[in-house]
Short mmCIF file of C-alpha atoms in Angstrom, two decimals:
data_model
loop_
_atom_site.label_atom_id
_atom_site.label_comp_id
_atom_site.label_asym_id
_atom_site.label_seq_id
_atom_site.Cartn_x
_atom_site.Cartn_y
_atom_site.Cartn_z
CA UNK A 1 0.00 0.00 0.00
CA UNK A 2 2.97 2.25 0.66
CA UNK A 3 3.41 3.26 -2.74
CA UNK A 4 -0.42 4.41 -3.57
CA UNK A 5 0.78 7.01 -1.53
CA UNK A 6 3.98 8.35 -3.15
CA UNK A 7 2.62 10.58 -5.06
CA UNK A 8 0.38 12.45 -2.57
CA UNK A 9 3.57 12.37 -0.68
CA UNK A 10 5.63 13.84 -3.39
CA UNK A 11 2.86 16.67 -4.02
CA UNK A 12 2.66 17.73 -0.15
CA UNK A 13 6.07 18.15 0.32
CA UNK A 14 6.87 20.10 -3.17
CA UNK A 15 3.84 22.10 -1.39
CA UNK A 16 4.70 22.86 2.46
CA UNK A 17 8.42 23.37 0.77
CA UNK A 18 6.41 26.16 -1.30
CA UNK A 19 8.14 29.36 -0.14
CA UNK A 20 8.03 31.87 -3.19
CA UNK A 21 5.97 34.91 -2.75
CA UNK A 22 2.71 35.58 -4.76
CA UNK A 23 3.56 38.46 -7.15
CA UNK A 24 1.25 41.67 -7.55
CA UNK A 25 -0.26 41.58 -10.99
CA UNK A 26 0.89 43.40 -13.35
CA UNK A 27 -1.54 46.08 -14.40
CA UNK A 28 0.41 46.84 -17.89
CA UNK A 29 0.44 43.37 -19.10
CA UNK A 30 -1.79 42.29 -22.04
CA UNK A 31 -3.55 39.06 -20.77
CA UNK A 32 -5.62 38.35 -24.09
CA UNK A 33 -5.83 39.62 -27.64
CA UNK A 34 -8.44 39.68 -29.48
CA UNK A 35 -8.00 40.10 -33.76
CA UNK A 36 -10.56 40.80 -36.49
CA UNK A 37 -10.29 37.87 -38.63
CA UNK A 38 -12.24 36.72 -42.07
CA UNK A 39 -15.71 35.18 -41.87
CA UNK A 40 -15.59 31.55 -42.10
CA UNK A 41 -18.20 29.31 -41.98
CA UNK A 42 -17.77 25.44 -40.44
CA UNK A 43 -19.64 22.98 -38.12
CA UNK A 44 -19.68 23.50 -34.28
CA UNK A 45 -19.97 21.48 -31.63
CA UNK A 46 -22.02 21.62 -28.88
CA UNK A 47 -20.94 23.84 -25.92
CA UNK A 48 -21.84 24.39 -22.79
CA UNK A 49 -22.44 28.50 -23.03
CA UNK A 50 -21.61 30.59 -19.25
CA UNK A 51 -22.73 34.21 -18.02
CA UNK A 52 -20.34 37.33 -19.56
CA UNK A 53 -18.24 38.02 -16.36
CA UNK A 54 -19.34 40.70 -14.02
CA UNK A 55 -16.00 42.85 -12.48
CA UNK A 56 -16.46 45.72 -10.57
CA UNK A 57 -13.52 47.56 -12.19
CA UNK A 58 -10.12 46.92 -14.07
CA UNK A 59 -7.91 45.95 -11.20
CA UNK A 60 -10.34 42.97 -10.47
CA UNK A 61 -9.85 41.57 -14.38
CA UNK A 62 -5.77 41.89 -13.55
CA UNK A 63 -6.87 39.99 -10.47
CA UNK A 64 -8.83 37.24 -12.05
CA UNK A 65 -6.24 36.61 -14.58
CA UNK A 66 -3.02 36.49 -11.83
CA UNK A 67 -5.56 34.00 -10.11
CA UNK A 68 -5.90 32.36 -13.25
CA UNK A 69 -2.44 31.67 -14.21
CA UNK A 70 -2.32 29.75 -10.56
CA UNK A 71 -5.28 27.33 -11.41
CA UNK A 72 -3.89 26.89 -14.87
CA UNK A 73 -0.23 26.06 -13.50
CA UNK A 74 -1.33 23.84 -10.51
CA UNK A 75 -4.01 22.02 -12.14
CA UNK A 76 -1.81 19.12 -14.28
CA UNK A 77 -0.67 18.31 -11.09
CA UNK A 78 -3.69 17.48 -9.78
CA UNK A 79 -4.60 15.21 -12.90
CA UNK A 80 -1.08 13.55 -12.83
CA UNK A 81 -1.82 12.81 -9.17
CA UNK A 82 -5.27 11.30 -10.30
CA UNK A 83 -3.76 9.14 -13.00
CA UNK A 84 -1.10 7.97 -10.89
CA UNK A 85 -3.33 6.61 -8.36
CA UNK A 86 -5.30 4.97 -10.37
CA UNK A 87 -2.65 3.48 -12.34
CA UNK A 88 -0.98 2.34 -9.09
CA UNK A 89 -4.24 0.69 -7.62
CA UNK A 90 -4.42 -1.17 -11.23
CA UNK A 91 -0.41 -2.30 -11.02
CA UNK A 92 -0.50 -3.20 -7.49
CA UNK A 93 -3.33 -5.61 -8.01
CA UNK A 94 -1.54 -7.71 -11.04
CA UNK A 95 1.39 -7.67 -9.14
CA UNK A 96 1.43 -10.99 -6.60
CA UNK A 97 5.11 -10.78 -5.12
CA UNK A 98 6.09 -8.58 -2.61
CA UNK A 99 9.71 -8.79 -3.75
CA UNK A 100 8.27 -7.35 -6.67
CA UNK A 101 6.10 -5.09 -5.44
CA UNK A 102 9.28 -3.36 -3.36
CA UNK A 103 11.27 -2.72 -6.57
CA UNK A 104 7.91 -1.32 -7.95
CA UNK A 105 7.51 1.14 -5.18
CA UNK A 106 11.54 2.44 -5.69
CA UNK A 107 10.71 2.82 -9.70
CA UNK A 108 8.03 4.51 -8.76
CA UNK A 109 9.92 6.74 -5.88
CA UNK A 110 12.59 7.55 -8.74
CA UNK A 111 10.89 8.97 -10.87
CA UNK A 112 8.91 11.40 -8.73
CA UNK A 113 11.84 12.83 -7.04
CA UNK A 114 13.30 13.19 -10.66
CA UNK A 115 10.10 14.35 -12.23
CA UNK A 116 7.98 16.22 -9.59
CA UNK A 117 10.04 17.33 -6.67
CA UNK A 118 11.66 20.58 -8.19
CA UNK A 119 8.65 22.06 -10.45
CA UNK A 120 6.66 21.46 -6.92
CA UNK A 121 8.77 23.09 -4.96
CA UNK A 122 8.66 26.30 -7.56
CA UNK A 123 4.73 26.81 -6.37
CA UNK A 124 3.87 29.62 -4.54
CA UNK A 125 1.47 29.83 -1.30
CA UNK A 126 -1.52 29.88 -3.10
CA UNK A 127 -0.50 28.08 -6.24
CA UNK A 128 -0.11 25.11 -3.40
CA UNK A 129 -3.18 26.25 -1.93
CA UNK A 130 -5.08 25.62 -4.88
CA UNK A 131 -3.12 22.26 -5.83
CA UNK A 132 -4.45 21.12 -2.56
CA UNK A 133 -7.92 21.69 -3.07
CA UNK A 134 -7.60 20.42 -6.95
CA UNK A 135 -6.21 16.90 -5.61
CA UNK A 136 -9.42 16.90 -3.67
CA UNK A 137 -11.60 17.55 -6.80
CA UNK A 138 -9.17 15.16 -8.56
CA UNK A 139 -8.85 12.28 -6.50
CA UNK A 140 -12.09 12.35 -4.28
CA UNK A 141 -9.69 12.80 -1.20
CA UNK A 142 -8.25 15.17 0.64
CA UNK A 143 -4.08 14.96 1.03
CA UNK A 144 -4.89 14.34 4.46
CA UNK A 145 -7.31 11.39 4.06
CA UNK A 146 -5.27 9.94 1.33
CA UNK A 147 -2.48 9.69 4.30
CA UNK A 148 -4.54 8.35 6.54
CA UNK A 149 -6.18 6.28 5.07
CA UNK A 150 -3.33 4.69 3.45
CA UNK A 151 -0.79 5.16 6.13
CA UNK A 152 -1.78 6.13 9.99
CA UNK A 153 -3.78 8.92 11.24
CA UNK A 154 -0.52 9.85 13.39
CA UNK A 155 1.58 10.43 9.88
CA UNK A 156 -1.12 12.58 8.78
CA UNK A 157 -1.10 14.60 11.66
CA UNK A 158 3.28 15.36 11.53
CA UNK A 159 2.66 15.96 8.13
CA UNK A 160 0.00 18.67 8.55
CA UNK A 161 1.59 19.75 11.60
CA UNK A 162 3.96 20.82 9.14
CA UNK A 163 1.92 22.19 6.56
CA UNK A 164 0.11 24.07 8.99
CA UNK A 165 3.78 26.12 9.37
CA UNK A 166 3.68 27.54 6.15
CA UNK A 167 0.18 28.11 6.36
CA UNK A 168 -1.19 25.26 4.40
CA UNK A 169 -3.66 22.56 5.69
CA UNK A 170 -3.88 18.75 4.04
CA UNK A 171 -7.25 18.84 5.71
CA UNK A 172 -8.61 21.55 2.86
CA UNK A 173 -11.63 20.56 1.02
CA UNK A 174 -13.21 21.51 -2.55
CA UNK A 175 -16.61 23.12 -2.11
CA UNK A 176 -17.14 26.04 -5.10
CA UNK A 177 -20.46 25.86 -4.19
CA UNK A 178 -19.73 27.63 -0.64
CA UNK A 179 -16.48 29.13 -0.94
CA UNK A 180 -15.65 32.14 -2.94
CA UNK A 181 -11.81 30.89 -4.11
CA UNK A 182 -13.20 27.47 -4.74
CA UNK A 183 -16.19 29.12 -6.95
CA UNK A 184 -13.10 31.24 -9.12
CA UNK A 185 -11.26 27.65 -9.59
CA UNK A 186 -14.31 26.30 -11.05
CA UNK A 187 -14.81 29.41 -12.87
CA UNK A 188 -11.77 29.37 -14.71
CA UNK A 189 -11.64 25.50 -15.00
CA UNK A 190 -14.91 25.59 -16.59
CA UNK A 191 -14.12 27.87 -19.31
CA UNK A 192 -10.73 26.07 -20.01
CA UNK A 193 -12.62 23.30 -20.76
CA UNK A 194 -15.00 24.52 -23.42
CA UNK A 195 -11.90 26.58 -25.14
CA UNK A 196 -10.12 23.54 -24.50
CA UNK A 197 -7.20 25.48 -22.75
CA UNK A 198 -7.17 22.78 -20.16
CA UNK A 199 -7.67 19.01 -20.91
CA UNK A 200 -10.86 17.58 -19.85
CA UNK A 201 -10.61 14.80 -16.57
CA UNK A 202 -13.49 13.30 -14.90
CA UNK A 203 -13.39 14.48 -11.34
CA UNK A 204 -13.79 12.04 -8.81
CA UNK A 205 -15.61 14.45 -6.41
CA UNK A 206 -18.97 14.14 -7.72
CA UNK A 207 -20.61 17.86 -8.06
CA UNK A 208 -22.66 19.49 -11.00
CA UNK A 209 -20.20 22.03 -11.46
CA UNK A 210 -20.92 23.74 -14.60
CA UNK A 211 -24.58 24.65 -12.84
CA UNK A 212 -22.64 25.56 -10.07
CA UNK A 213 -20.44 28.01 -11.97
CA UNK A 214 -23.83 28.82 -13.65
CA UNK A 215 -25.60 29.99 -10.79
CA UNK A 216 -23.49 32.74 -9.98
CA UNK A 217 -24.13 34.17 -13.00
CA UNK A 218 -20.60 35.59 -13.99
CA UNK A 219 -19.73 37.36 -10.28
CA UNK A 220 -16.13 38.08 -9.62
CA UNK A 221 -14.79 38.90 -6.32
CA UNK A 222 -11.46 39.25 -6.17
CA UNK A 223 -11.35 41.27 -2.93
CA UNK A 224 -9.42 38.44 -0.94
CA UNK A 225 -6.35 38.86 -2.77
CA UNK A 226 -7.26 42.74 -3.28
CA UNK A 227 -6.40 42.20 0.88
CA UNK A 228 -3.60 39.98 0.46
CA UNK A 229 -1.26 42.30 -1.56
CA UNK A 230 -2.11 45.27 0.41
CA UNK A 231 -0.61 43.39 3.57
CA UNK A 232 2.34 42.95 1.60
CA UNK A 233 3.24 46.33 0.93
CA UNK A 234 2.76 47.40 4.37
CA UNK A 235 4.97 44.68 5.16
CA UNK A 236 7.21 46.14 2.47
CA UNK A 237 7.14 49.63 3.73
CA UNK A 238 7.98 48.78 7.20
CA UNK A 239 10.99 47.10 6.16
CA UNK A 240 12.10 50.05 4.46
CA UNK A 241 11.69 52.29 7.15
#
């Protein structure tokens, strides 16, 4: 069982080893062009169609795009991490030796530490935030369940003791339905997926999320992180003084 759980492993540490700081947006920066093209006539497919977005002013469209850019970098992790579980449960049960079944597990340890550990440990706060609550859409678990589960409840609780350090918390769930960040990943998920920015996996959290992106009816409130970046520059300023 010990090696249904590398991954998760992998993924929480690249996280609570997360130390870069969120940078302010960049209120100069293009984030989309749009160009007059010719008329062209083909066959479409079916879509799913969402409400025009509703911002209260520029600054929160620079917001919702910096926000953006987090879901969009955090979220193949949290499909690898779906896949790999899977795959593992799949291996694991053709596989009858245990000798065999060790040298499986260091493969598998291998190439995550080659693979995963460095472009985790590159996340920022919230771009581990979000990973977090994507492995719970994902997977159907949170990282802290997945350890428990598969482990001991006492390894689960070092290892969020230690997440809880850098202000993380393997206990996080996915609700968009409820919370206002979880609501913007869904958001911006949803969208991916019918421009096909982002490819398409099943979650294993079972939620009607396009209604629930639906229902809010293209609100955007962006005023946590609006709160965030002003505590940084005071920070800033202080220091300077």
């Amino acid at each position: 069982m010990r090696n249904l759980v590398l991954l998760s492993f992998m993924l929480i540490c690249g996280v609570v080893d997360a130390q870069i700081r969120d940078s302010i947006p960049s209120f100069v920066e293009d984030y989309y062009l749009v160009k007059d093209g010719d008329s062209l006539m083909i066959q479409l497919k079916e879509v799913a169609v969402l409400p025009k977005h509703k911002f209260t002013g520029q600054k929160d469209v620079h917001y919702y795009f910096w926000f953006k850019r987090k879901v969009f970098k955090a979220y193949p992790y949290a499909v690898l991490a779906s896949k790999r579980i899977d795959s593992l449960h799949l291996r694991l049960s053709r596989i009858k030796s245990k000798r065999k079944k060790r040298a499986y597990v260091k493969r598998v340890q291998k190439y995550l530490e080659k693979e995963l550990t460095d472009p985790l440990k590159k996340l920022t706060r919230t771009e581990g935030r979000v990973l977090l609550k994507l492995i719970h859409r994902q997977t159907g678990k949170t990282a802290y369940n997945n350890i428990k589960d598969l482990r001991s409840g006492w390894k689960a609780f070092w290892y969020n003791t230690t997440a809880n350090l850098f202000k993380l918390s393997l206990k996080i769930k996915y609700d968009p339905a409820v919370v206002n960040e979880d609501y913007l990943i869904e958001d911006i998920l949803q969208r991916a997926y019918i421009d096909e920015a982002l490819p398409f996996q099943e979650p294993k959290l079972k939620m009607n999320y396009l209604e629930i992106v639906a229902d809010k009816k293209g609100t955007v409130d962006v005023e946590e992180y609006k709160r965030m970046f002003a505590k940084q520059k005071k920070r800033r300023k202080k220091k300077k003084k």
